[in-house]
Amino acid sequence: MPEILSPTYTRADEAFDCLQTAIVKGDLAPGEKIGELELCSRFNLTRGPLREALGRLESRGLLVRRPHAGVKVVSVSASELMELYRIREVMEGLAARQAAERMTDQEIADLQATLDSHERMIDEAQGQAYYQAEGDYDFHHRIATGSRNTKLAQMLLGDLYYMVRMYRYRLSTSTGRPQRALGEHRRIVEAIAQRDGELAEFLMKRHINAARQNIEKKIQEGEITI
Amino acid sequence: MPEILSPTYTRADEAFDCLQTAIVKGDLAPGEKIGELELCSRFNLTRGPLREALGRLESRGLLVRRPHAGVKVVSVSASELMELYRIREVMEGLAARQAAERMTDQEIADLQATLDSHERMIDEAQGQAYYQAEGDYDFHHRIATGSRNTKLAQMLLGDLYYMVRMYRYRLSTSTGRPQRALGEHRRIVEAIAQRDGELAEFLMKRHINAARQNIEKKIQEGEITI
DNA sequence: TTCCTTCGCATTGTTGACAATCTATGGATC
DNA sequence: GATCCATAGATTGTCAACAATGCGAAGGAA
């Protein structure tokens, strides 16, 4: 991890980033109770900045805090994870629609290029779900940003994705249907390239809905447990 | 403000609530730069808890913070406010749909009762936009909660509404069309009572879209400025 | 044996002092 | 007269000690 990222990067920012990635990567397991002093020694921090970071993380819903009783990593149930996908469905649908209206031609070209790279990733590293998940994240990230809707991007990238990614890492599988997902991504980008916002929204909603149903099925079949 | 709200209510919580309401009510104006020590003396706090609260508020997008340079109340431009309404449209649409599927009969009855009370409020206090806005907030609040979607309610009530309310207080006008809004509310509740989620979603989206267009028109006509 | 009470300890919440950084004011130079 | 630089002041970031609260272990009573 780089010592200096931004010209001004406070300890609290550092603590926030460390904890966030630790939670997302699963180094801090959901439901795990964590002590402040333990975290301090683990990340070489003092309690001041740490507590500030804890406040931010709590506000984002990654931690739950009970006064005088410590903090726990949030544990999301299967049904709650499904609810997250419902929210993603409508929000990313909006993002796709606005992206179709507002992304620059250059951004769209870049997006298509990343899809090519994702295709190579799938061919080369068959079954390496981790990299597929990263590619998937990259795609959705670009569209959220491309919507030019600051708050929307902030909510998607700063809240929802972290919670979803948290479980992606744990499940060690993206949607489990990489080729099909890639095809859906391509169609969405096509719609965006044609500036057809309505279609882009429809396709994105269907895409996320399919991902949700896929996970739901796996959970019901007992393939994966949460 | 009560001294003890919850059995355990920390200073940081207190600071958070104070600042949040101060921002929403406009006591701290958008764009205003605020010093920490000034806030401390104003709310009788020390800097530790205050800083923790500032972190939370920044994370929620109500403050912007530049290291070593202080915090500013976020100032939302007219176009950004419109974007907020776009987000509300899809998210509250989802909330209405899920509320139709999940609210209890008792909750629906209560919701209808509050609409009756809102109607009286409109008749009695004609033009008292403040109370109308509160009634409007109450309605949307109940539906967000009724969705039984924890994260959705959290995002709506904890993020979006505060930003929207911030400007409602400033503009000192709800949507400016109380009777019409009430009628739309009634139709939405009817759809929910009939457990017609699809219709509830459609009506809610149209309701918020109308509110957005109404504000947009007023802004363009120069009636209100942001 | 099991439940309740009580006490001690560990952990969290809070405070005030110290260090690092930015902004603004003033002066000097072009 | 305008622009750049330097210094001073204030403000923010950080730290370590102190106070308050919750949790668990130990002991006694039913």
XYZ file of C-alpha atoms (C1' of nucleotides) in Angstrom:
512
model
C 0.000 0.000 0.000
C 1.457 3.360 -0.962
C 2.538 5.626 1.834
C 1.301 8.757 0.119
C -1.682 8.577 -2.164
C -2.973 12.086 -2.145
C -0.999 15.197 -1.275
C -2.980 15.247 1.932
C -3.910 11.860 3.220
C -4.770 11.680 6.876
C -4.467 8.754 9.229
C -8.215 8.583 9.397
C -8.364 8.122 5.629
C -5.739 5.449 5.925
C -7.664 3.706 8.660
C -10.840 3.938 6.631
C -9.266 2.414 3.537
C -7.531 -0.334 5.477
C -10.653 -1.359 7.311
C -12.846 -1.146 4.263
C -10.619 -3.397 2.196
C -10.165 -5.738 5.148
C -13.919 -6.083 5.437
C -14.466 -6.455 1.715
C -11.699 -9.024 1.355
C -13.007 -10.980 4.294
C -9.973 -10.519 6.534
C -12.531 -9.280 8.983
C -15.341 -11.790 8.800
C -19.000 -10.715 8.949
C -20.320 -10.855 12.459
C -16.818 -10.751 13.885
C -16.470 -8.571 16.922
C -13.396 -6.405 16.762
C -11.696 -4.451 19.501
C -10.278 -1.011 18.955
C -6.871 -1.666 20.437
C -6.579 -4.839 18.415
C -7.234 -2.889 15.237
C -4.765 -0.229 16.286
C -1.909 -2.688 16.631
C -2.957 -4.475 13.465
C -2.923 -1.394 11.262
C -0.417 0.710 13.231
C -2.859 3.412 14.154
C -3.923 5.297 17.226
C -7.434 5.319 18.518
C -8.337 8.848 17.443
C -8.189 8.385 13.684
C -9.420 4.840 14.063
C -12.574 5.924 15.794
C -13.221 8.490 13.112
C -12.896 5.765 10.503
C -15.194 3.490 12.488
C -17.804 6.228 12.476
C -17.619 6.535 8.723
C -17.838 2.796 8.215
C -20.803 2.567 10.534
C -22.509 5.326 8.617
C -21.984 3.351 5.432
C -23.468 0.266 6.964
C -20.357 -1.903 6.929
C -20.103 -1.917 10.703
C -22.627 -2.017 13.478
C -21.736 -0.343 16.714
C -23.227 -0.623 20.139
C -22.082 1.994 22.608
C -19.609 0.664 25.175
C -19.972 -2.777 23.673
C -17.729 -2.624 20.634
C -18.098 -2.867 16.905
C -19.040 -5.825 14.768
C -18.643 -6.339 11.062
C -22.093 -6.287 9.546
C -23.440 -9.663 8.600
C -25.875 -9.664 5.757
C -28.356 -12.491 5.527
C -29.213 -14.175 2.262
C -32.511 -12.340 2.017
C -30.811 -9.035 2.694
C -28.305 -9.743 -0.054
C -31.213 -10.306 -2.408
C -32.650 -6.972 -1.330
C -29.356 -5.358 -2.247
C -29.732 -6.718 -5.739
C -33.237 -5.278 -5.974
C -31.825 -1.882 -5.163
C -28.991 -2.330 -7.609
C -31.504 -3.231 -10.266
C -33.318 0.082 -10.180
C -30.298 2.250 -9.441
C -28.037 0.785 -12.059
C -30.914 0.847 -14.500
C -31.036 4.584 -13.975
C -27.269 4.784 -14.255
C -27.323 2.967 -17.593
C -30.026 5.251 -18.925
C -28.174 8.379 -17.922
C -24.900 6.941 -19.142
C -26.486 6.431 -22.555
C -27.410 10.089 -22.570
C -24.189 11.499 -21.213
C -21.110 9.365 -21.709
C -18.642 10.735 -24.207
C -17.837 8.796 -27.346
C -14.365 8.261 -25.956
C -15.706 6.782 -22.741
C -17.928 4.420 -24.700
C -14.967 3.346 -26.812
C -12.972 2.691 -23.652
C -15.840 0.721 -22.235
C -15.956 -1.474 -25.312
C -12.208 -1.959 -25.042
C -12.518 -3.133 -21.450
C -15.120 -5.653 -22.517
C -12.614 -7.051 -25.026
C -10.116 -7.331 -22.222
C -12.692 -9.051 -20.053
C -13.309 -11.539 -22.826
C -9.615 -12.374 -22.964
C -9.602 -12.729 -19.197
C -12.422 -15.230 -19.338
C -10.752 -17.228 -22.112
C -7.343 -17.298 -20.491
C -8.177 -17.653 -16.872
C -11.104 -19.973 -17.054
C -12.642 -20.421 -13.697
C -10.559 -17.783 -12.000
C -13.613 -16.184 -10.554
C -11.668 -13.493 -8.770
C -10.541 -11.754 -11.944
C -13.924 -12.171 -13.525
C -15.459 -10.442 -10.554
C -12.982 -7.604 -10.925
C -13.903 -7.256 -14.585
C -17.559 -7.205 -13.706
C -16.917 -4.580 -11.071
C -14.969 -2.511 -13.589
C -17.882 -2.552 -16.020
C -20.451 -1.436 -13.499
C -18.074 1.121 -12.073
C -17.646 2.798 -15.448
C -21.349 3.028 -16.070
C -22.025 4.452 -12.630
C -19.409 7.119 -13.256
C -20.618 7.678 -16.791
C -24.089 8.562 -15.550
C -22.658 11.950 -14.518
C -25.011 11.698 -11.575
C -22.715 12.457 -8.675
C -24.949 11.231 -5.897
C -25.967 8.130 -7.791
C -22.358 7.173 -8.419
C -21.528 7.927 -4.806
C -24.292 5.713 -3.507
C -23.464 2.871 -5.859
C -19.698 2.987 -5.531
C -19.505 4.095 -1.928
C -22.256 1.984 -0.424
C -23.780 -0.832 -2.399
C -20.763 -2.168 -4.257
C -18.734 -2.611 -1.115
C -21.433 -4.717 0.442
C -21.918 -6.776 -2.677
C -18.188 -7.196 -3.211
C -17.840 -8.301 0.369
C -19.914 -11.343 -0.478
C -18.389 -11.809 -3.867
C -15.016 -12.302 -2.259
C -16.480 -14.683 0.257
C -18.397 -16.693 -2.276
C -15.309 -16.662 -4.480
C -17.466 -16.538 -7.524
C -18.705 -13.702 -9.623
C -22.117 -14.417 -10.995
C -20.972 -17.871 -12.011
C -21.987 -17.321 -15.582
C -19.166 -15.304 -17.106
C -19.829 -15.794 -20.824
C -23.475 -15.036 -20.523
C -22.806 -12.012 -18.347
C -20.290 -10.741 -20.875
C -22.860 -11.045 -23.627
C -25.300 -9.028 -21.551
C -22.634 -6.434 -20.924
C -22.026 -6.142 -24.656
C -25.684 -5.571 -25.366
C -25.874 -2.880 -22.729
C -22.888 -1.092 -24.209
C -24.425 -1.359 -27.656
C -27.537 0.348 -26.402
C -25.423 3.041 -24.784
C -23.445 3.517 -27.980
C -26.704 3.988 -29.841
C -27.756 6.493 -27.195
C -30.822 4.408 -26.476
C -31.253 5.144 -22.805
C -34.527 3.328 -22.426
C -33.110 0.117 -23.833
C -29.927 0.426 -21.794
C -32.011 0.739 -18.647
C -34.118 -2.251 -19.559
C -31.111 -4.427 -20.360
C -29.255 -3.430 -17.237
C -32.213 -4.198 -15.034
C -32.612 -7.564 -16.678
C -28.901 -8.228 -16.308
C -28.881 -7.608 -12.593
C -32.139 -9.432 -12.143
C -30.600 -12.468 -13.819
C -27.566 -12.275 -11.555
C -29.850 -12.132 -8.543
C -31.875 -15.105 -9.634
C -28.689 -17.026 -10.311
C -27.420 -16.461 -6.806
C -30.832 -17.143 -5.326
C -30.955 -20.478 -7.104
C -27.522 -21.437 -5.859
C -28.442 -20.554 -2.329
C -31.615 -22.593 -2.484
C -29.711 -25.531 -3.952
C -27.307 -25.284 -1.064
C -24.335 -24.724 -3.352
C -23.351 -21.657 -1.411
C -24.201 -20.646 2.084
C -24.283 -17.290 3.738
C -33.785 18.327 22.860
C -33.933 15.523 25.398
C -30.858 14.851 27.457
C -31.221 11.115 27.277
C -32.817 9.546 24.242
C -31.448 6.060 24.267
C -30.077 4.224 27.279
C -26.688 4.777 25.695
C -26.370 7.933 23.703
C -22.852 9.116 23.151
C -21.619 12.625 22.601
C -20.776 11.708 19.046
C -24.383 10.741 18.437
C -25.467 14.003 19.962
C -23.058 15.940 17.768
C -24.242 14.062 14.732
C -27.900 14.800 15.386
C -27.279 18.443 16.194
C -25.238 19.042 13.087
C -27.570 17.123 10.864
C -30.626 19.059 11.960
C -28.672 22.312 11.811
C -27.747 21.586 8.223
C -31.228 20.446 7.264
C -32.882 23.433 8.899
C -30.481 25.799 7.241
C -28.869 27.096 10.426
C -25.693 26.095 8.697
C -26.056 27.390 5.177
C -24.861 25.407 2.156
C -21.355 26.352 1.165
C -20.701 27.813 4.593
C -17.283 27.042 5.945
C -17.386 25.997 9.558
C -14.585 25.758 12.078
C -14.371 22.950 14.576
C -13.872 25.084 17.665
C -16.790 27.276 16.633
C -19.022 24.215 16.436
C -17.723 22.982 19.765
C -18.724 26.122 21.589
C -22.002 26.271 19.707
C -23.123 22.784 20.649
C -21.174 22.368 23.887
C -18.984 19.578 22.645
C -15.359 18.658 22.576
C -13.448 18.053 19.403
C -13.183 14.281 19.685
C -16.842 13.396 19.369
C -17.341 16.303 17.015
C -14.747 15.004 14.602
C -16.339 11.598 14.676
C -19.664 13.170 13.786
C -18.043 15.194 11.029
C -16.684 11.987 9.562
C -20.123 10.453 9.520
C -21.691 13.501 7.946
C -19.001 13.637 5.307
C -19.598 9.990 4.557
C -23.265 10.768 4.059
C -22.500 13.585 1.704
C -23.795 16.442 3.832
C -20.344 17.866 4.381
C -17.268 18.172 2.255
C -13.937 18.090 3.969
C -10.522 19.120 2.784
C -7.656 17.985 4.994
C -6.159 20.799 7.040
C -8.509 23.234 5.400
C -11.768 22.696 7.248
C -15.246 21.498 6.468
C -17.938 23.084 4.355
C -21.622 22.374 4.221
C -22.322 20.748 0.901
C -23.934 23.018 -1.632
C -26.111 21.287 -4.152
C -26.670 22.976 -7.468
C -30.049 23.056 -9.154
C -29.041 20.348 -11.589
C -27.771 18.165 -8.763
C -31.062 18.587 -6.936
C -32.823 17.367 -10.054
C -30.521 14.371 -10.110
C -31.547 13.603 -6.559
C -35.138 13.457 -7.713
C -34.187 11.050 -10.495
C -32.690 8.768 -7.886
C -35.697 9.131 -5.635
C -37.930 8.230 -8.549
C -36.465 4.777 -9.047
C -35.740 4.050 -5.397
C -39.104 5.102 -4.060
C -40.741 3.306 -6.939
C -39.097 0.155 -5.679
C -40.083 1.013 -2.120
C -43.722 1.423 -3.128
C -43.714 -1.888 -4.960
C -42.214 -3.745 -2.027
C -44.475 -1.918 0.399
C -47.478 -3.158 -1.550
C -46.183 -6.677 -1.138
C -45.156 -6.466 2.477
C -46.926 -3.835 4.541
C -49.342 -5.175 7.101
C -53.025 -4.323 6.871
C -52.617 -2.313 10.041
C -49.795 -0.260 8.559
C -51.873 0.450 5.480
C -54.775 1.551 7.642
C -52.458 3.853 9.575
C -51.131 5.223 6.332
C -54.633 6.049 5.162
C -55.318 7.706 8.497
C -52.264 9.926 8.135
C -53.494 10.980 4.710
C -56.746 12.088 6.309
C -54.766 14.090 8.808
C -52.739 15.610 5.994
C -55.927 16.634 4.278
C -57.083 18.450 7.396
C -53.692 20.093 7.639
C -53.985 21.393 4.111
C -57.516 22.692 4.683
C -56.749 24.350 7.984
C -53.289 25.677 7.428
C -53.569 26.798 3.857
C -50.227 27.930 2.548
C -48.346 26.810 5.609
C -45.854 25.003 3.486
C -43.808 23.827 6.422
C -46.445 21.490 7.782
C -47.339 20.298 4.332
C -43.719 19.372 3.800
C -43.740 17.477 7.079
C -46.819 15.598 6.006
C -45.218 14.750 2.707
C -42.126 13.550 4.485
C -44.241 11.427 6.797
C -45.909 9.710 3.850
C -42.683 8.846 2.081
C -41.101 7.815 5.342
C -43.808 5.255 6.028
C -43.539 3.721 2.603
C -39.762 3.478 2.795
C -40.087 1.684 6.104
C -42.947 -0.434 4.852
C -40.813 -1.831 2.071
C -39.135 -4.039 4.690
C -35.973 -3.480 2.701
C -33.509 -2.423 5.367
C -30.847 -1.053 3.114
C -33.328 0.733 0.875
C -34.949 2.447 3.837
C -31.540 3.307 5.212
C -30.426 4.908 1.965
C -33.636 6.832 1.519
C -34.077 7.986 5.097
C -30.425 8.321 5.982
C -29.106 9.902 2.834
C -31.470 11.230 0.231
C -34.220 12.673 2.376
C -31.844 14.780 4.403
C -30.483 16.372 1.280
C -33.915 16.954 -0.180
C -35.298 18.264 3.103
C -32.364 20.607 3.356
C -33.656 22.362 0.277
C -37.285 22.047 1.249
C -36.611 24.079 4.356
C -34.689 26.601 2.329
C -37.280 26.896 -0.385
C -39.922 26.998 2.340
C -42.282 25.187 0.072
C -43.124 21.583 -0.288
C -43.936 20.719 -3.828
C -46.171 23.742 -4.031
C -49.123 21.708 -5.137
C -50.529 20.205 -1.955
C -53.992 19.142 -3.115
C -52.709 17.476 -6.226
C -49.908 15.782 -4.305
C -52.396 14.515 -1.753
C -54.514 13.015 -4.498
C -51.468 11.254 -5.870
C -50.661 9.981 -2.406
C -54.161 8.575 -2.084
C -53.898 6.720 -5.350
C -50.590 5.211 -4.330
C -52.038 3.997 -1.056
C -55.019 2.558 -2.894
C -52.676 0.556 -5.074
C -50.800 -0.627 -2.008
C -54.058 -1.588 -0.291
C -54.959 -3.642 -3.335
C -51.515 -5.248 -3.166
C -50.828 -4.071 -6.680
C -47.090 -3.526 -6.493
C -46.624 -2.788 -10.149
C -49.195 -0.023 -10.097
C -47.868 1.390 -6.827
C -44.415 1.601 -8.375
C -45.728 3.291 -11.473
C -47.745 5.839 -9.525
C -44.933 6.615 -7.139
C -42.499 7.177 -9.980
C -44.953 9.477 -11.699
C -45.596 11.300 -8.440
C -41.945 12.072 -7.871
C -41.406 12.874 -11.491
C -44.211 15.440 -11.293
C -42.661 16.975 -8.197
C -39.346 17.225 -9.988
C -40.854 18.877 -13.031
C -42.709 21.284 -10.801
C -39.528 22.418 -9.098
C -37.675 22.505 -12.381
C -40.282 24.795 -13.839
C -40.153 27.121 -10.868
C -36.402 27.297 -11.097
C -36.516 28.111 -14.775
C -39.141 30.761 -14.172
C -36.878 32.272 -11.578
C -39.460 31.859 -8.831
C -36.939 30.134 -6.646
C -33.199 30.198 -6.779
C -30.634 27.795 -5.503
C -26.972 -28.171 40.041
C -28.723 -23.866 38.583
C -29.782 -19.213 39.014
C -28.890 -14.738 40.756
C -25.964 -11.161 42.609
C -21.732 -8.759 43.053
C -17.347 -7.303 42.188
C -13.272 -6.663 39.223
C -11.457 -6.074 34.778
C -11.275 -4.958 30.173
C -12.947 -2.040 26.680
C -15.017 2.034 25.059
C -15.974 7.130 25.429
C -13.990 11.570 26.478
C -10.785 15.115 27.327
C -7.017 18.342 26.843
C -2.436 19.134 25.192
C 0.945 18.768 21.273
C 2.418 18.638 16.364
C 1.641 19.434 11.434
C -0.458 21.940 7.778
C -2.896 25.650 5.416
C -4.362 30.550 4.773
C -3.786 35.266 5.039
C -1.294 39.332 5.665
C 2.599 42.060 4.796
C 6.615 43.291 2.396
C 9.834 43.204 -1.376
C 10.792 42.938 -6.178
C 9.743 43.306 -11.110
C 0.745 48.852 -9.551
C 0.854 43.904 -9.634
C 2.843 39.577 -8.471
C 5.506 36.584 -5.821
C 7.477 35.016 -1.517
C 7.971 34.610 3.392
C 6.406 34.637 7.861
C 2.827 34.604 11.464
C -1.389 33.130 13.002
C -5.010 30.126 13.276
C -6.925 25.763 12.386
C -6.793 20.991 11.755
C -4.692 16.336 12.665
C -2.746 13.392 16.189
C -1.664 11.540 20.471
C -1.751 9.706 25.246
C -3.928 9.842 29.723
C -8.443 9.793 32.337
C -13.333 8.587 33.230
C -17.417 5.788 32.461
C -19.724 1.799 31.102
C -20.564 -3.062 29.896
C -19.148 -7.918 30.376
C -17.697 -11.948 32.638
C -16.068 -14.602 36.455
C -16.687 -15.964 41.029
C -19.343 -16.800 44.902
C -23.509 -17.686 47.459
C -28.360 -19.096 47.935
C -32.356 -21.820 46.490
